[in-house]
PDB file of C-alpha atoms in Angstrom:
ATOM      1  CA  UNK A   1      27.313  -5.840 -13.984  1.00  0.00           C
ATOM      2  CA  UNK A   2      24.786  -7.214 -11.539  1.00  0.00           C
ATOM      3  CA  UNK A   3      25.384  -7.875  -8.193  1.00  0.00           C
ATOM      4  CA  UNK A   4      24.149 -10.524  -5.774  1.00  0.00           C
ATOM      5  CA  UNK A   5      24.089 -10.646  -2.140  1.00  0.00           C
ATOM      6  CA  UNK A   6      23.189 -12.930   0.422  1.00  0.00           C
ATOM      7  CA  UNK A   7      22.335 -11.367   4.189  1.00  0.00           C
ATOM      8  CA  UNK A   8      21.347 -14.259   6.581  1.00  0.00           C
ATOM      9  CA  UNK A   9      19.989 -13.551   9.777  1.00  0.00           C
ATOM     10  CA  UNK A  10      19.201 -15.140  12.612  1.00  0.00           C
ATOM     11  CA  UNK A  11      15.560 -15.441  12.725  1.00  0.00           C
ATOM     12  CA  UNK A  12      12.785 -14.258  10.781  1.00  0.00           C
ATOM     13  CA  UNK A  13      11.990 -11.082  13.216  1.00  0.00           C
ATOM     14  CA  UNK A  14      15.996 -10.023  12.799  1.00  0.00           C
ATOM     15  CA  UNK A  15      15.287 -10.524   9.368  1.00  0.00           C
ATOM     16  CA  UNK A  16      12.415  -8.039   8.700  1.00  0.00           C
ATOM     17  CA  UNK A  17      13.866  -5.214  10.565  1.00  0.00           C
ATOM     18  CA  UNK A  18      16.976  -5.772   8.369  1.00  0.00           C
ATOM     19  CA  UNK A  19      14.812  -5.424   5.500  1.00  0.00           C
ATOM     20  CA  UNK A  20      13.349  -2.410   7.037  1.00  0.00           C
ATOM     21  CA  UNK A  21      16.157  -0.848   7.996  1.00  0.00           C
ATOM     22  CA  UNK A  22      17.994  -1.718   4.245  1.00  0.00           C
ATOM     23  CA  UNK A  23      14.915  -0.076   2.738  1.00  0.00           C
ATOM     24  CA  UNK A  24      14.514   3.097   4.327  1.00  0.00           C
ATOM     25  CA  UNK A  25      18.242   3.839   4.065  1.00  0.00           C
ATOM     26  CA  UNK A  26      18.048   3.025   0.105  1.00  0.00           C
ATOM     27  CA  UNK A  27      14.345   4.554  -0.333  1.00  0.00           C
ATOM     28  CA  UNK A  28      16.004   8.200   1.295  1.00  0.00           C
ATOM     29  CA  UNK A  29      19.094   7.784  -0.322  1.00  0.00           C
ATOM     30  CA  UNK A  30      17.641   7.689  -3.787  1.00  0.00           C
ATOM     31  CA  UNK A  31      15.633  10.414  -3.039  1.00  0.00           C
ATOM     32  CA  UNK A  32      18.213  12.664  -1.697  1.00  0.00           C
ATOM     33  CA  UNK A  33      19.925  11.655  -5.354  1.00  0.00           C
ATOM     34  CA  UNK A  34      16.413  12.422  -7.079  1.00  0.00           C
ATOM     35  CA  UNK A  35      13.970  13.453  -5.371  1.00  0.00           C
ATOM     36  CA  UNK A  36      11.595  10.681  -5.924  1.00  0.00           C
ATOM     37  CA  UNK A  37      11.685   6.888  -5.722  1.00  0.00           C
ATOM     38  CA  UNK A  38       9.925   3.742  -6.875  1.00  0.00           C
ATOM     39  CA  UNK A  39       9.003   0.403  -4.456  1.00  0.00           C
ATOM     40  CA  UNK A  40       7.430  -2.542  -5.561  1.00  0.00           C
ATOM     41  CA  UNK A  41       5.391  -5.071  -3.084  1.00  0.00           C
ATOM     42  CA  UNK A  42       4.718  -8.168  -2.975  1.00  0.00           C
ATOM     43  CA  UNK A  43       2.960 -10.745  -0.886  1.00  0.00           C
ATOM     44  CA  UNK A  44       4.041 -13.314   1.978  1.00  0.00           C
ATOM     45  CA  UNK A  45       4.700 -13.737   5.311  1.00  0.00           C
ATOM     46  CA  UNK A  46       8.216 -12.516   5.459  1.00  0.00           C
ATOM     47  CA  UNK A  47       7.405  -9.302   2.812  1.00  0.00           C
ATOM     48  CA  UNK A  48       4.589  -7.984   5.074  1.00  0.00           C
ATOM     49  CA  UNK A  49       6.211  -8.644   8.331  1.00  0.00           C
ATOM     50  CA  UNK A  50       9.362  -6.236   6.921  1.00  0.00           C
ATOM     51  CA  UNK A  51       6.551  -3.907   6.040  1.00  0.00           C
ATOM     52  CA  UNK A  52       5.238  -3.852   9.385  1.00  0.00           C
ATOM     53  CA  UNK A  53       8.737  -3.552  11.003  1.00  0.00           C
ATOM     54  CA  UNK A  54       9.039  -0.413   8.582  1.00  0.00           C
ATOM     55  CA  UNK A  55       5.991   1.132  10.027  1.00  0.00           C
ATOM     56  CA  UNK A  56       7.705   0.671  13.616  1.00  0.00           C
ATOM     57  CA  UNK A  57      10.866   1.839  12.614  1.00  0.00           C
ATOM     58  CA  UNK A  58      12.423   5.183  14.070  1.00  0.00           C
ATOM     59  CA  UNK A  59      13.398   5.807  10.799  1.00  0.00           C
ATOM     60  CA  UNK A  60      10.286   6.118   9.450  1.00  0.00           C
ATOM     61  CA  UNK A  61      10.589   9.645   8.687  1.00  0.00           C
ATOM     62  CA  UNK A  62      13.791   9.549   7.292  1.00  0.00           C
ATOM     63  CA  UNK A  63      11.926   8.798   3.918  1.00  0.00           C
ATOM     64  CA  UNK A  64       9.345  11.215   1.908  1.00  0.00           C
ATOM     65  CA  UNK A  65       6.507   9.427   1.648  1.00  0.00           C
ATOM     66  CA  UNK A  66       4.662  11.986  -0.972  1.00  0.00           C
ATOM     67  CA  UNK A  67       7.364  11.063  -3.000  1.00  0.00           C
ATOM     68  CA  UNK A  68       7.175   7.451  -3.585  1.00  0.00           C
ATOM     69  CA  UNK A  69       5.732   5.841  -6.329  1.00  0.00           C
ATOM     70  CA  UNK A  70       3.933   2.076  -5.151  1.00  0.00           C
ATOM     71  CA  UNK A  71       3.597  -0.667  -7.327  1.00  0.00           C
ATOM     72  CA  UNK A  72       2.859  -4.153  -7.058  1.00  0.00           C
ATOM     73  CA  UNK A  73       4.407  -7.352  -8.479  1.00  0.00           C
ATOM     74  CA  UNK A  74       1.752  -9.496  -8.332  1.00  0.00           C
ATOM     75  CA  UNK A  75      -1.410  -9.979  -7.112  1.00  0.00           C
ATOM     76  CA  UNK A  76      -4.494 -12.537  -5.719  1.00  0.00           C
ATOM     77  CA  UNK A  77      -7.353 -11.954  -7.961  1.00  0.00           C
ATOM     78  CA  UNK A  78     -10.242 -11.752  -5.529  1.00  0.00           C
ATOM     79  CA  UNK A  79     -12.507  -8.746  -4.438  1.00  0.00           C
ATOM     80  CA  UNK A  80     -11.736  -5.478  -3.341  1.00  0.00           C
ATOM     81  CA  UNK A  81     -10.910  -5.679   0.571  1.00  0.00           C
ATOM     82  CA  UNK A  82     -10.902  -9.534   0.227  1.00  0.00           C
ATOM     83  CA  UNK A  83      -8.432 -10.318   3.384  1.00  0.00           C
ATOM     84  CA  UNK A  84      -5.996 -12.457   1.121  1.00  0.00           C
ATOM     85  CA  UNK A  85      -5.435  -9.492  -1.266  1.00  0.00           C
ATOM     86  CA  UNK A  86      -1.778  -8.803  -1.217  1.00  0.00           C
ATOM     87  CA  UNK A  87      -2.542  -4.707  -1.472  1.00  0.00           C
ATOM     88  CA  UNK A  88      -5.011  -4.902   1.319  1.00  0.00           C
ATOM     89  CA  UNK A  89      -2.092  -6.727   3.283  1.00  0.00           C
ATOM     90  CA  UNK A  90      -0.119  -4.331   2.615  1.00  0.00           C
ATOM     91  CA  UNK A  91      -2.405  -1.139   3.776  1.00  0.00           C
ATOM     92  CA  UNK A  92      -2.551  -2.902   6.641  1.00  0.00           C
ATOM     93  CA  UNK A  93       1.138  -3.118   7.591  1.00  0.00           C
ATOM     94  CA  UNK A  94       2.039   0.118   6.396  1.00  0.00           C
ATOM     95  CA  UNK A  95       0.738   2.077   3.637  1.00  0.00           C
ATOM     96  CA  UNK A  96      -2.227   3.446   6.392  1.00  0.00           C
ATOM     97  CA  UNK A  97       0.269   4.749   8.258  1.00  0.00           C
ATOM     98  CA  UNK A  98       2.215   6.923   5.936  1.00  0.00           C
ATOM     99  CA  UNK A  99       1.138  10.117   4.207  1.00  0.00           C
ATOM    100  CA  UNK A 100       1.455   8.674   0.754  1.00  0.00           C
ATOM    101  CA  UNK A 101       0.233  10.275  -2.616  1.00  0.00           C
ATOM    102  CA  UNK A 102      -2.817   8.568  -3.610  1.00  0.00           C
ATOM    103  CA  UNK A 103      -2.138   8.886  -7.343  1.00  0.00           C
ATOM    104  CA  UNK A 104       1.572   7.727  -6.708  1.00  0.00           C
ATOM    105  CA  UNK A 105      -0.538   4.052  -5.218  1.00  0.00           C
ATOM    106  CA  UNK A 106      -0.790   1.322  -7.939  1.00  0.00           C
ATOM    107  CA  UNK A 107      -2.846  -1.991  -6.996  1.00  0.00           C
ATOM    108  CA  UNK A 108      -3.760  -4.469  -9.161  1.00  0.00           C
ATOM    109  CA  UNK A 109      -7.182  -4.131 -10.137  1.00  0.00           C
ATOM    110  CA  UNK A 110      -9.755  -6.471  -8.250  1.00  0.00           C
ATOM    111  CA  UNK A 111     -12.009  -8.921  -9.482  1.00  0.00           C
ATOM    112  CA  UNK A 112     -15.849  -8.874  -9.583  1.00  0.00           C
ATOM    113  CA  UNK A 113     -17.638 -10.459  -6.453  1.00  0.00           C
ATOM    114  CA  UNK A 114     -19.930 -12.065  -8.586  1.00  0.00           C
ATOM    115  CA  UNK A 115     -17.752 -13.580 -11.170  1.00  0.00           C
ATOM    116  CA  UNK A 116     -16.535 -17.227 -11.612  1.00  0.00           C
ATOM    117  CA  UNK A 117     -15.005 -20.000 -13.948  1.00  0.00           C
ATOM    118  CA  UNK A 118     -15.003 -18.371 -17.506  1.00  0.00           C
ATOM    119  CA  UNK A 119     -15.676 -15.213 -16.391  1.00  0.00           C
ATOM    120  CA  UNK A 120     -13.265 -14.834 -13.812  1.00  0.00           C
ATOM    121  CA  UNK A 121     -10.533 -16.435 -16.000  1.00  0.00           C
ATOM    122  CA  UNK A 122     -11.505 -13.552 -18.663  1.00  0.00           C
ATOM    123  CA  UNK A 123     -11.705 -10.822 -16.342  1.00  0.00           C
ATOM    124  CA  UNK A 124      -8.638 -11.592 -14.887  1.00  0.00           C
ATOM    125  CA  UNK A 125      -7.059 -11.398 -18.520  1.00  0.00           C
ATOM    126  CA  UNK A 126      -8.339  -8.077 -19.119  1.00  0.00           C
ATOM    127  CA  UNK A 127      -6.963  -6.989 -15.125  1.00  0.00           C
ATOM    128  CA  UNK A 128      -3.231  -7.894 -16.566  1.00  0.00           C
ATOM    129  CA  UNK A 129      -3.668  -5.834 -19.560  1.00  0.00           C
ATOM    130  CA  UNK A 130      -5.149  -3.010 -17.917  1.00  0.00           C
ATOM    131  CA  UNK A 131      -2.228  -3.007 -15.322  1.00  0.00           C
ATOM    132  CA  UNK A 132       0.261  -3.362 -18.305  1.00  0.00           C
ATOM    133  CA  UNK A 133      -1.275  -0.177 -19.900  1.00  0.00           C
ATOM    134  CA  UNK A 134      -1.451   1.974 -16.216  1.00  0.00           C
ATOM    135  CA  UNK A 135       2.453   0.754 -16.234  1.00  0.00           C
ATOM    136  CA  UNK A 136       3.261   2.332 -19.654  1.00  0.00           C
ATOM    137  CA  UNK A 137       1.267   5.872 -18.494  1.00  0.00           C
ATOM    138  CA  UNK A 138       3.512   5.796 -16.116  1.00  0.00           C
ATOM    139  CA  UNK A 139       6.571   5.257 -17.957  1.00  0.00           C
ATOM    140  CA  UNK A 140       9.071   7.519 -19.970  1.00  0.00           C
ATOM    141  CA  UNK A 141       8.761   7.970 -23.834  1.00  0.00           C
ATOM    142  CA  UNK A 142       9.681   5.073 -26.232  1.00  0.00           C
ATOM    143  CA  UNK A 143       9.422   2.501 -23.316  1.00  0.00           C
ATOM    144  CA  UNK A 144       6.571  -0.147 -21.708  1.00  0.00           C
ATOM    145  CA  UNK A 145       7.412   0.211 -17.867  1.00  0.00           C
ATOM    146  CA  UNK A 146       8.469   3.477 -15.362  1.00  0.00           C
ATOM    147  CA  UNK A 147      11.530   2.830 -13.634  1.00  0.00           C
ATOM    148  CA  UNK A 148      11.779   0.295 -10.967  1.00  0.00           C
ATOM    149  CA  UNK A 149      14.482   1.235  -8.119  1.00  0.00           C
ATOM    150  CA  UNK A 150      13.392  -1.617  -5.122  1.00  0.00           C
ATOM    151  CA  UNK A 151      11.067  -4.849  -5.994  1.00  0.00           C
ATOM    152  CA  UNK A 152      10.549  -6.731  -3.182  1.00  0.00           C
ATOM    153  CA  UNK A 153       9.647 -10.455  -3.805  1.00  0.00           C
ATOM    154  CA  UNK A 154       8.580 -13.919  -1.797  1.00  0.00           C
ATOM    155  CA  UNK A 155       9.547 -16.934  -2.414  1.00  0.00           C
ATOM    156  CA  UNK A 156       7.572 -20.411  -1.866  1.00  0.00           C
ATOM    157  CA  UNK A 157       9.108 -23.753  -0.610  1.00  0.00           C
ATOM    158  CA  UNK A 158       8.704 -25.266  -4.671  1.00  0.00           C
ATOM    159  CA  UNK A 159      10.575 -22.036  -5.990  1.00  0.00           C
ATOM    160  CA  UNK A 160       8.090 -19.874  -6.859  1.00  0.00           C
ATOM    161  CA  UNK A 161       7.932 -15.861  -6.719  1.00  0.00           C
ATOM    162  CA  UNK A 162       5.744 -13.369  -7.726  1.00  0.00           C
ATOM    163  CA  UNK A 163       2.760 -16.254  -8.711  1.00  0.00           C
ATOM    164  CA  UNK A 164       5.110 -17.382 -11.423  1.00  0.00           C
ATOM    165  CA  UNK A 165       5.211 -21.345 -10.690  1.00  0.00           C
ATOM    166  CA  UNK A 166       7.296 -23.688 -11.865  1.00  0.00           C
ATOM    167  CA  UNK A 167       6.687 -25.234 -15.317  1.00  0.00           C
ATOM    168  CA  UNK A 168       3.946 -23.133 -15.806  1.00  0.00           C
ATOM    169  CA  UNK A 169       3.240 -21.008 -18.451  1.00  0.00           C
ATOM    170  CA  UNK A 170       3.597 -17.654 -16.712  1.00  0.00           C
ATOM    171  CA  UNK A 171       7.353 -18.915 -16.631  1.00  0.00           C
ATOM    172  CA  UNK A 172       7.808 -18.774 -20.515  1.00  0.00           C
ATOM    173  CA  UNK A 173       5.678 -15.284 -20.556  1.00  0.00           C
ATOM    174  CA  UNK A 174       7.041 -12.561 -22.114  1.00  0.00           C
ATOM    175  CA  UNK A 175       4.525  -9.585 -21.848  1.00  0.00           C
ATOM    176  CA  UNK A 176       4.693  -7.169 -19.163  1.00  0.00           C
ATOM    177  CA  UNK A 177       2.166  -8.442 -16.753  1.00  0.00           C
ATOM    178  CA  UNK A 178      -0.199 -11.460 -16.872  1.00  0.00           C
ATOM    179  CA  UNK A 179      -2.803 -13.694 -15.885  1.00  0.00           C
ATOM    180  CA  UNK A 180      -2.181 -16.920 -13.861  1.00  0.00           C
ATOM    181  CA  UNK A 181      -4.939 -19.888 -14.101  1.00  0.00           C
ATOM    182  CA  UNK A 182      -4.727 -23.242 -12.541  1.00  0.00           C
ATOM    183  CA  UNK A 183      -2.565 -21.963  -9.350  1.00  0.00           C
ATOM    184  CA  UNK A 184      -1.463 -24.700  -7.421  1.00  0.00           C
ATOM    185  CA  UNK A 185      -1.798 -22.537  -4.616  1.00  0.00           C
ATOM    186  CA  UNK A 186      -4.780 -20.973  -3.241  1.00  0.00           C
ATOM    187  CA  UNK A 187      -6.623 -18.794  -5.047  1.00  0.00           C
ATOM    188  CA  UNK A 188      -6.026 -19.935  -8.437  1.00  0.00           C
ATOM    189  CA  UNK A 189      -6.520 -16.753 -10.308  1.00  0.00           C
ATOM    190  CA  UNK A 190      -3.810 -14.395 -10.039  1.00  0.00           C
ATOM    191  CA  UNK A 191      -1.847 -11.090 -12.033  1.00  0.00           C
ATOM    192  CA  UNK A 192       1.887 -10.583 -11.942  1.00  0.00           C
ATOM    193  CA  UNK A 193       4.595  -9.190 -13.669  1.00  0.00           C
ATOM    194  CA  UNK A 194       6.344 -11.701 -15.850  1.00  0.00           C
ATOM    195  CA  UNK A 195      10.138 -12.694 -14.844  1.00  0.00           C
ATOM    196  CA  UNK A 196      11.247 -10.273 -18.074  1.00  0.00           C
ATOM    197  CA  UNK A 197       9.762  -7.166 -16.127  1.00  0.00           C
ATOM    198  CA  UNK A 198      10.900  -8.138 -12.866  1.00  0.00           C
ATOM    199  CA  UNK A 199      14.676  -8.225 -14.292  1.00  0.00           C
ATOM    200  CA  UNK A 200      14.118  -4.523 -15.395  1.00  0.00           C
ATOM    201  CA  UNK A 201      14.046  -3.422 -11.836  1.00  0.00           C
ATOM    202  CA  UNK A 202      17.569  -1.484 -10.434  1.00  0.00           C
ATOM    203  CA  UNK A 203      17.243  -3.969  -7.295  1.00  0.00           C
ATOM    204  CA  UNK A 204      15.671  -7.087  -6.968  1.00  0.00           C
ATOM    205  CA  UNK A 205      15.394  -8.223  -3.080  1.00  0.00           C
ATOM    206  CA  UNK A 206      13.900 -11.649  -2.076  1.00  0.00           C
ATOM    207  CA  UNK A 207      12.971 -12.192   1.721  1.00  0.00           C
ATOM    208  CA  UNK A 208      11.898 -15.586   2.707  1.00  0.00           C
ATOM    209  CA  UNK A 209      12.550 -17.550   5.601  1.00  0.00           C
ATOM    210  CA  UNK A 210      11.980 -21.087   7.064  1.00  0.00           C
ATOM    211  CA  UNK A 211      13.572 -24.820   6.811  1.00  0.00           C
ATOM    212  CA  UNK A 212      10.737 -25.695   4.149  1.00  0.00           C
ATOM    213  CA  UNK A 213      12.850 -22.896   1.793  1.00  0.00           C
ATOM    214  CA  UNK A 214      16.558 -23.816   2.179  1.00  0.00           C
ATOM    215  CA  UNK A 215      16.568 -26.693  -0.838  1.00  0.00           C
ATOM    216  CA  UNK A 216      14.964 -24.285  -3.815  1.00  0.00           C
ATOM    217  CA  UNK A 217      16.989 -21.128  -2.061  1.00  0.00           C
ATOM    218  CA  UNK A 218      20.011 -23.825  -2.627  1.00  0.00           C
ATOM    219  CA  UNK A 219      19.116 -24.360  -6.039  1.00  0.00           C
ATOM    220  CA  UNK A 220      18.303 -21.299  -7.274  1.00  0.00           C
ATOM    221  CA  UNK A 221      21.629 -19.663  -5.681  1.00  0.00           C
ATOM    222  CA  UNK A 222      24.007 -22.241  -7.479  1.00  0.00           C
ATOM    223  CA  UNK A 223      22.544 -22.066 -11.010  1.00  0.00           C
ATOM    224  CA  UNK A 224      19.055 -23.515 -11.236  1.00  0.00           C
ATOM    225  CA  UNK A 225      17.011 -23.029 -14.211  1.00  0.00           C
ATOM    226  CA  UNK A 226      14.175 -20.883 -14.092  1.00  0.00           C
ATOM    227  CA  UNK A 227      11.569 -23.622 -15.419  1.00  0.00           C
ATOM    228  CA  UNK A 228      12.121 -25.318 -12.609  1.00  0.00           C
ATOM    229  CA  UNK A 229      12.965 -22.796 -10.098  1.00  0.00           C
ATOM    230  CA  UNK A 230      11.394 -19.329 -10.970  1.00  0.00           C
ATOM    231  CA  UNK A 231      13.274 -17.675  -8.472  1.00  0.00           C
ATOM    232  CA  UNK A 232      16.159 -18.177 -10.081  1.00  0.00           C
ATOM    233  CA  UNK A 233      15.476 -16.070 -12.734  1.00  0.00           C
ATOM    234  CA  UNK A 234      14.560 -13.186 -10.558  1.00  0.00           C
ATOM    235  CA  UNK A 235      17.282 -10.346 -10.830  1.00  0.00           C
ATOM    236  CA  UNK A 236      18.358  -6.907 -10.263  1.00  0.00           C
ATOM    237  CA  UNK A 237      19.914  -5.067 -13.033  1.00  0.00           C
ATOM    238  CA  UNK A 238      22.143  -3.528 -10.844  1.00  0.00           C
ATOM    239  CA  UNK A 239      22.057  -5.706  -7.696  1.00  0.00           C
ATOM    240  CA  UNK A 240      19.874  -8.612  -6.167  1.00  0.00           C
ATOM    241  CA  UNK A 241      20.076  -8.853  -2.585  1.00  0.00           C
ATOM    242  CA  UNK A 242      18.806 -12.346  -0.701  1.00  0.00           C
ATOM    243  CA  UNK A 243      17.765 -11.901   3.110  1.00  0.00           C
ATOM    244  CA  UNK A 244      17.465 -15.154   4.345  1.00  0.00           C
ATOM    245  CA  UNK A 245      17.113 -16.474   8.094  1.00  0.00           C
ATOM    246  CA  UNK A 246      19.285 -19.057   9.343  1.00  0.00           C
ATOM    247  CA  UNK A 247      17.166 -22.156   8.639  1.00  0.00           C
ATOM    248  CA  UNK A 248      16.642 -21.330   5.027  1.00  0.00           C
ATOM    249  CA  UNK A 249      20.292 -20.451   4.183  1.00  0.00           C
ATOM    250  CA  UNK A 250      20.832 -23.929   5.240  1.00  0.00           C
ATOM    251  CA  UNK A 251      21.795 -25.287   1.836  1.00  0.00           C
ATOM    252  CA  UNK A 252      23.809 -22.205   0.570  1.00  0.00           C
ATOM    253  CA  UNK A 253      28.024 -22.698   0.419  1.00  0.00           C
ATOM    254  CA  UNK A 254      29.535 -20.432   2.539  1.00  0.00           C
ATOM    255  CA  UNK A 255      31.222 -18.850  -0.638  1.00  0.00           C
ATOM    256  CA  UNK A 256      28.412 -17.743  -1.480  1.00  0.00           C
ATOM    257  CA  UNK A 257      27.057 -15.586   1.779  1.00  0.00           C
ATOM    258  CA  UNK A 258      27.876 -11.780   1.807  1.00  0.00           C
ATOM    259  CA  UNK A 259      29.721 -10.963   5.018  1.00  0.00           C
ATOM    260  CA  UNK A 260      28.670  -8.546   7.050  1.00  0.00           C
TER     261      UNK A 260
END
């Protein structure tokens, strides 16, 4: 059975080198099980920032980095080294740093700098699919997706994670990874998994942090529908942790906070 947790902190810097800290004990202890393990990225503030407190981190080396398979859960659908790409904001924060195994690195595929309105919206199509079929390479006989041990997610002040939006149709989606049109949020062309592949993942972690968060962090903690709040429907099959600061936890029962 799944479990959830929610870690609140006191600010959103204590927050991200809880996160980092969290993740490099997890990443080396699955490989000292293994050998190998799996992390997924995503974009926002508070994901990158935990990122970046990773790179600082004196545990660093604790993990092998050769040995970690990268994957992303969504992505912006702009050009390659477009500032606003989620991968490029992640290089930035971290991957550079590490000695990773380029063929073990997974982003999203770009879009064209020339391409617009139709075009984009069928390029962008064709980007999910081709991620969907890199995904299944990757994955063990007789199934669609390799296994996920550690997906890291966002979340926006409406609900939203991964660039699944409320109400929209990405919500209902049930293939492995698809295209978003009509964002309500800068750009509006996006990839991401679906909330059905997210749920695959052994651990689901969501980091967010601010006042604008605490009412859908609220809802989606005490039983929100995913329509309306996607987040809600974002789970680990094994465990899904929450790291919240304090001003976004405001609206979660005390019953419901891990304690430390």
């Amino acid at each position: 059975m799944s479990e959830t947790h929610v870690l609140v902190h006191p600010d959103p810097p204590q927050l991200a080198e809880a996160v980092a800290a969290r993740l490099l004990a997890r990443l080396a202890e699955l490989q000292s099980q293994r050998g190998r393990a799996s992390l997924i990225l995503a974009g926002g503030g508070v994901v990158i920032d935990s990122l970046a407190a990773v790179r600082e981190s004196s545990a660093r080396d604790a993990v092998d980095w050769g040995a970690i398979d990268v994957w992303w859960s969504d992505e912006r659908f702009l050009p390659a080294g477009h500032p606003e790409r989620n991968a490029l904001q992640a290089q930035r924060a971290l991957l550079d740093t590490l000695s990773l195994d380029p063929g073990r690195v997974h982003p999203m595929p770009a879009a064209g700098a020339d391409l617009s309105g139709p075009e984009l919206s069928a390029a962008a199509e064709d980007a999910a699919a081709a991620y969907a079929a890199e995904l299944a390479a990757s994955a063990p006989p007789s199934s669609e997706l390799p296994q996920f041990d550690v997906l890291l997610l966002g979340m926006g002040g409406e609900g939203h994670t991964a660039s699944i939006f409320p109400e929209s149709p990405a919500v209902y989606d049930t293939r492995v990874v698809t295209a978003v049109h009509g964002c309500p949020k800068p750009p509006p062309t996006r990839i991401t998994f679906t909330l059905p592949t997210i749920r695959t993942a052994e651990e689901v972690w969501i980091l967010t942090a601010g006042e604008g968060k605490a009412p859908a962090v609220g809802l989606a903690l005490q039983g929100a529908g995913e329509t309306q709040i996607p987040v809600a429907g974002a789970r680990g099959q094994r465990r899904t942790m929450w790291f919240l600061d304090r001003a976004a936890a405001t609206e979660v029962p005390n019953e419901l906070r891990t304690p430390w």
